[in-house]
């Protein structure tokens, strides 16, 4: 093996990392060639972040060897990693908001008391940023920057520290499609300059679009490494999940019926008391899924909460089947027939320390046949729960198991089962598959489509564009509390949605004015 000129930047061999009760990485082998963009693919909990944190010096492996540029190394701290030329951009950025870009980059690099030649440092930074197409204003404060810009600052920081190997943990999770494209550009630029890039993702299209090689982790084990150009999305999905995966949902003919949910000129404030919804209007008919797409934090949460009675409405009106529910409380909204699948399962969706059965009956326990006058019929609770567990394929030892012991996917199925069962055909779903693995995501999305085909009116509020494109019949794009326009799924192009997500109103395009319909 290891002759003099080694073409590998990283060789990990038999790396095992245990946490109490969990083997996060089990005897993992991984080789990454110099100057490559290497994707690390796996479902949530597969062990991707842990493996990379071992390289970055945040964790130490329990077993196994690591070679960097052909040399055996012992990485005991982030400092060791940096000295070896390894840098990592974590999922949560580690920038100081009250400092400028330049200050953040040089923070901690020079001993205190040393006089820094600020002009020289800034010139170096500017050159570095230019050569890697990292477009950032060095004098801007971090709090002034978008998430995409902050990410570029993190990258600049690593480059300035001389990183030769850059690891990015799910870097596109927080970006618009355009920002993702810019990032892809930057990654390729860095690779062409000889840097080695590892990016962690669970999105197959990103692997296909921008990696040279891809390694797949499943349940802490390395399944395989492939040359990206010689594999397919389907093959990768199978490696990742361990079985065949369905991508294209069967398009069944479905009829649109009457308007079920109607929102008119809705205005609401954020928790901070700032305008979060600035007058949005939409209609959802029976038998259709209407999506609200957008980067998180543009009013989605406030919209869902205002409709479901969890947030005060400032102005505007909301109807369910012609009944005004604008000022109703959540319980009255439920009684009006609207169900809600919230974005945070634990907290709003589930009571983790109660059995699954209690979680399932939560909405119907005041009604017969579950309750008989003031009494709850526990026999019926169990029968009812078992029926739902069965129908929604919830994997659990028993209906008496506490909800917190289920996997994320099965927890989400509990919420889904309860809400769909209790609904009378009107549903608001917020990021229904966030954090779920491919298998559970598929199950959740199929369930929503089935409900639509059976005539449900579904408002889907989602930050996942792929989900929107798979499920929605019509799409609104929200930006800073306003709809940027409305699109039919058939005519919707990802690029256009991306522009709208970044604040471009659809109506500004003169060639389209004649056919624009519902947008404000
Ligand atoms: N600091 C930690 N302490 C205990 N368990 C952890 C820790 N970090 C990760 N794990 C567990 O290790 C496994 C792999 O996690 P992680 O590496 O974060 O996966 P991924 O990044 O692929 O989603 C999971 O079961 C997770 O719960
Ligand atoms: Mg991770």
mmCIF file of C-alpha atoms in Angstrom, residues 308-443:
data_model
loop_
_atom_site.group_PDB
_atom_site.id
_atom_site.type_symbol
_atom_site.label_atom_id
_atom_site.label_comp_id
_atom_site.label_asym_id
_atom_site.label_seq_id
_atom_site.Cartn_x
_atom_site.Cartn_y
_atom_site.Cartn_z
ATOM 1 C CA UNK A 308 -55.139 27.032 13.270
ATOM 2 C CA UNK A 309 -56.044 29.526 15.974
ATOM 3 C CA UNK A 310 -52.661 29.495 17.692
ATOM 4 C CA UNK A 311 -51.771 33.065 16.774
ATOM 5 C CA UNK A 312 -53.763 36.266 16.944
ATOM 6 C CA UNK A 313 -54.968 37.514 13.592
ATOM 7 C CA UNK A 314 -54.399 41.241 13.134
ATOM 8 C CA UNK A 315 -56.453 41.684 10.039
ATOM 9 C CA UNK A 316 -58.094 39.613 7.331
ATOM 10 C CA UNK A 317 -60.408 36.602 7.512
ATOM 11 C CA UNK A 318 -60.286 32.806 7.439
ATOM 12 C CA UNK A 319 -63.153 30.461 6.538
ATOM 13 C CA UNK A 320 -63.606 26.700 6.648
ATOM 14 C CA UNK A 321 -66.413 25.665 4.331
ATOM 15 C CA UNK A 322 -67.886 29.132 4.583
ATOM 16 C CA UNK A 323 -67.719 29.238 8.385
ATOM 17 C CA UNK A 324 -65.678 32.160 9.685
ATOM 18 C CA UNK A 325 -62.965 30.863 12.049
ATOM 19 C CA UNK A 326 -60.867 34.043 12.138
ATOM 20 C CA UNK A 327 -61.038 34.690 15.872
ATOM 21 C CA UNK A 328 -61.615 31.120 17.025
ATOM 22 C CA UNK A 329 -59.391 29.284 19.480
ATOM 23 C CA UNK A 330 -57.572 26.070 18.473
ATOM 24 C CA UNK A 331 -60.244 23.799 19.939
ATOM 25 C CA UNK A 332 -62.986 25.619 17.995
ATOM 26 C CA UNK A 333 -60.886 25.390 14.830
ATOM 27 C CA UNK A 334 -60.574 21.635 15.308
ATOM 28 C CA UNK A 335 -64.342 21.420 15.784
ATOM 29 C CA UNK A 336 -64.813 23.366 12.565
ATOM 30 C CA UNK A 337 -63.037 20.452 10.890
ATOM 31 C CA UNK A 338 -59.463 21.614 10.389
ATOM 32 C CA UNK A 339 -56.578 19.358 11.364
ATOM 33 C CA UNK A 340 -52.999 20.428 11.866
ATOM 34 C CA UNK A 341 -49.713 18.593 11.388
ATOM 35 C CA UNK A 342 -47.249 20.931 13.079
ATOM 36 C CA UNK A 343 -43.594 21.392 12.162
ATOM 37 C CA UNK A 344 -42.299 20.389 15.571
ATOM 38 C CA UNK A 345 -43.533 16.906 16.368
ATOM 39 C CA UNK A 346 -42.280 16.910 19.912
ATOM 40 C CA UNK A 347 -43.769 19.945 21.595
ATOM 41 C CA UNK A 348 -46.909 20.529 19.602
ATOM 42 C CA UNK A 349 -47.558 17.263 17.824
ATOM 43 C CA UNK A 350 -46.911 14.689 20.508
ATOM 44 C CA UNK A 351 -46.827 14.279 24.241
ATOM 45 C CA UNK A 352 -43.636 12.225 24.451
ATOM 46 C CA UNK A 353 -44.237 10.732 27.878
ATOM 47 C CA UNK A 354 -47.709 9.426 27.128
ATOM 48 C CA UNK A 355 -48.460 6.133 25.417
ATOM 49 C CA UNK A 356 -49.119 6.074 21.694
ATOM 50 C CA UNK A 357 -52.767 5.269 22.359
ATOM 51 C CA UNK A 358 -53.251 8.450 24.420
ATOM 52 C CA UNK A 359 -51.540 10.451 21.717
ATOM 53 C CA UNK A 360 -53.821 8.948 19.119
ATOM 54 C CA UNK A 361 -57.116 9.617 20.900
ATOM 55 C CA UNK A 362 -56.231 13.153 21.942
ATOM 56 C CA UNK A 363 -58.632 14.700 19.471
ATOM 57 C CA UNK A 364 -61.547 12.337 19.724
ATOM 58 C CA UNK A 365 -61.683 11.526 23.412
ATOM 59 C CA UNK A 366 -64.482 13.993 24.033
ATOM 60 C CA UNK A 367 -66.660 12.339 21.440
ATOM 61 C CA UNK A 368 -68.523 9.039 21.317
ATOM 62 C CA UNK A 369 -67.764 6.208 20.953
ATOM 63 C CA UNK A 370 -64.502 6.881 22.812
ATOM 64 C CA UNK A 371 -66.262 8.717 25.594
ATOM 65 C CA UNK A 372 -69.580 7.785 27.039
ATOM 66 C CA UNK A 373 -70.830 10.845 28.801
ATOM 67 C CA UNK A 374 -68.094 11.811 31.248
ATOM 68 C CA UNK A 375 -66.395 8.404 31.026
ATOM 69 C CA UNK A 376 -63.643 7.324 28.670
ATOM 70 C CA UNK A 377 -64.026 3.812 27.343
ATOM 71 C CA UNK A 378 -60.495 2.399 27.588
ATOM 72 C CA UNK A 379 -61.392 -0.749 25.751
ATOM 73 C CA UNK A 380 -62.381 1.402 22.801
ATOM 74 C CA UNK A 381 -59.253 3.562 23.116
ATOM 75 C CA UNK A 382 -57.160 0.467 22.612
ATOM 76 C CA UNK A 383 -59.200 -0.815 19.691
ATOM 77 C CA UNK A 384 -59.189 2.605 18.051
ATOM 78 C CA UNK A 385 -55.417 2.943 18.510
ATOM 79 C CA UNK A 386 -54.673 -0.496 17.180
ATOM 80 C CA UNK A 387 -56.709 0.240 14.086
ATOM 81 C CA UNK A 388 -54.705 3.421 13.400
ATOM 82 C CA UNK A 389 -51.353 1.774 14.168
ATOM 83 C CA UNK A 390 -52.288 -0.843 11.647
ATOM 84 C CA UNK A 391 -53.644 1.489 8.977
ATOM 85 C CA UNK A 392 -50.681 3.849 9.135
ATOM 86 C CA UNK A 393 -48.090 1.114 9.543
ATOM 87 C CA UNK A 394 -46.690 2.546 12.778
ATOM 88 C CA UNK A 395 -43.860 0.287 13.938
ATOM 89 C CA UNK A 396 -44.123 -0.135 17.705
ATOM 90 C CA UNK A 397 -44.057 -2.983 20.229
ATOM 91 C CA UNK A 398 -47.524 -1.968 21.458
ATOM 92 C CA UNK A 399 -50.004 0.904 21.607
ATOM 93 C CA UNK A 400 -48.993 1.305 25.263
ATOM 94 C CA UNK A 401 -45.411 2.254 24.364
ATOM 95 C CA UNK A 402 -44.494 5.834 25.202
ATOM 96 C CA UNK A 403 -44.345 8.057 22.135
ATOM 97 C CA UNK A 404 -40.839 9.280 22.884
ATOM 98 C CA UNK A 405 -39.458 5.772 22.366
ATOM 99 C CA UNK A 406 -40.492 5.682 18.697
ATOM 100 C CA UNK A 407 -38.224 6.680 15.832
ATOM 101 C CA UNK A 408 -38.857 10.097 14.254
ATOM 102 C CA UNK A 409 -40.620 8.515 11.304
ATOM 103 C CA UNK A 410 -43.015 6.577 13.481
ATOM 104 C CA UNK A 411 -43.676 9.585 15.693
ATOM 105 C CA UNK A 412 -44.635 11.540 12.621
ATOM 106 C CA UNK A 413 -46.942 8.721 11.533
ATOM 107 C CA UNK A 414 -48.697 8.939 14.928
ATOM 108 C CA UNK A 415 -49.347 12.658 14.404
ATOM 109 C CA UNK A 416 -50.414 12.050 10.839
ATOM 110 C CA UNK A 417 -52.741 9.200 11.775
ATOM 111 C CA UNK A 418 -54.410 11.211 14.514
ATOM 112 C CA UNK A 419 -54.819 14.361 12.457
ATOM 113 C CA UNK A 420 -56.032 12.641 9.332
ATOM 114 C CA UNK A 421 -58.428 10.432 11.222
ATOM 115 C CA UNK A 422 -59.895 13.380 13.101
ATOM 116 C CA UNK A 423 -60.037 15.662 10.114
ATOM 117 C CA UNK A 424 -63.116 16.154 8.086
ATOM 118 C CA UNK A 425 -61.152 16.737 4.961
ATOM 119 C CA UNK A 426 -59.196 19.889 5.731
ATOM 120 C CA UNK A 427 -55.561 19.717 6.729
ATOM 121 C CA UNK A 428 -52.707 22.133 7.327
ATOM 122 C CA UNK A 429 -49.327 20.359 7.228
ATOM 123 C CA UNK A 430 -46.054 22.107 8.088
ATOM 124 C CA UNK A 431 -42.839 20.415 6.914
ATOM 125 C CA UNK A 432 -44.481 17.014 7.389
ATOM 126 C CA UNK A 433 -41.388 15.018 6.446
ATOM 127 C CA UNK A 434 -38.677 17.157 8.012
ATOM 128 C CA UNK A 435 -36.062 15.055 9.735
ATOM 129 C CA UNK A 436 -37.500 11.783 8.493
ATOM 130 C CA UNK A 437 -35.550 9.146 6.609
ATOM 131 C CA UNK A 438 -36.393 8.309 3.012
ATOM 132 C CA UNK A 439 -38.666 5.424 3.889
ATOM 133 C CA UNK A 440 -40.752 7.412 6.349
ATOM 134 C CA UNK A 441 -40.776 10.443 4.042
ATOM 135 C CA UNK A 442 -42.189 8.300 1.283
ATOM 136 C CA UNK A 443 -44.894 6.940 3.600
#
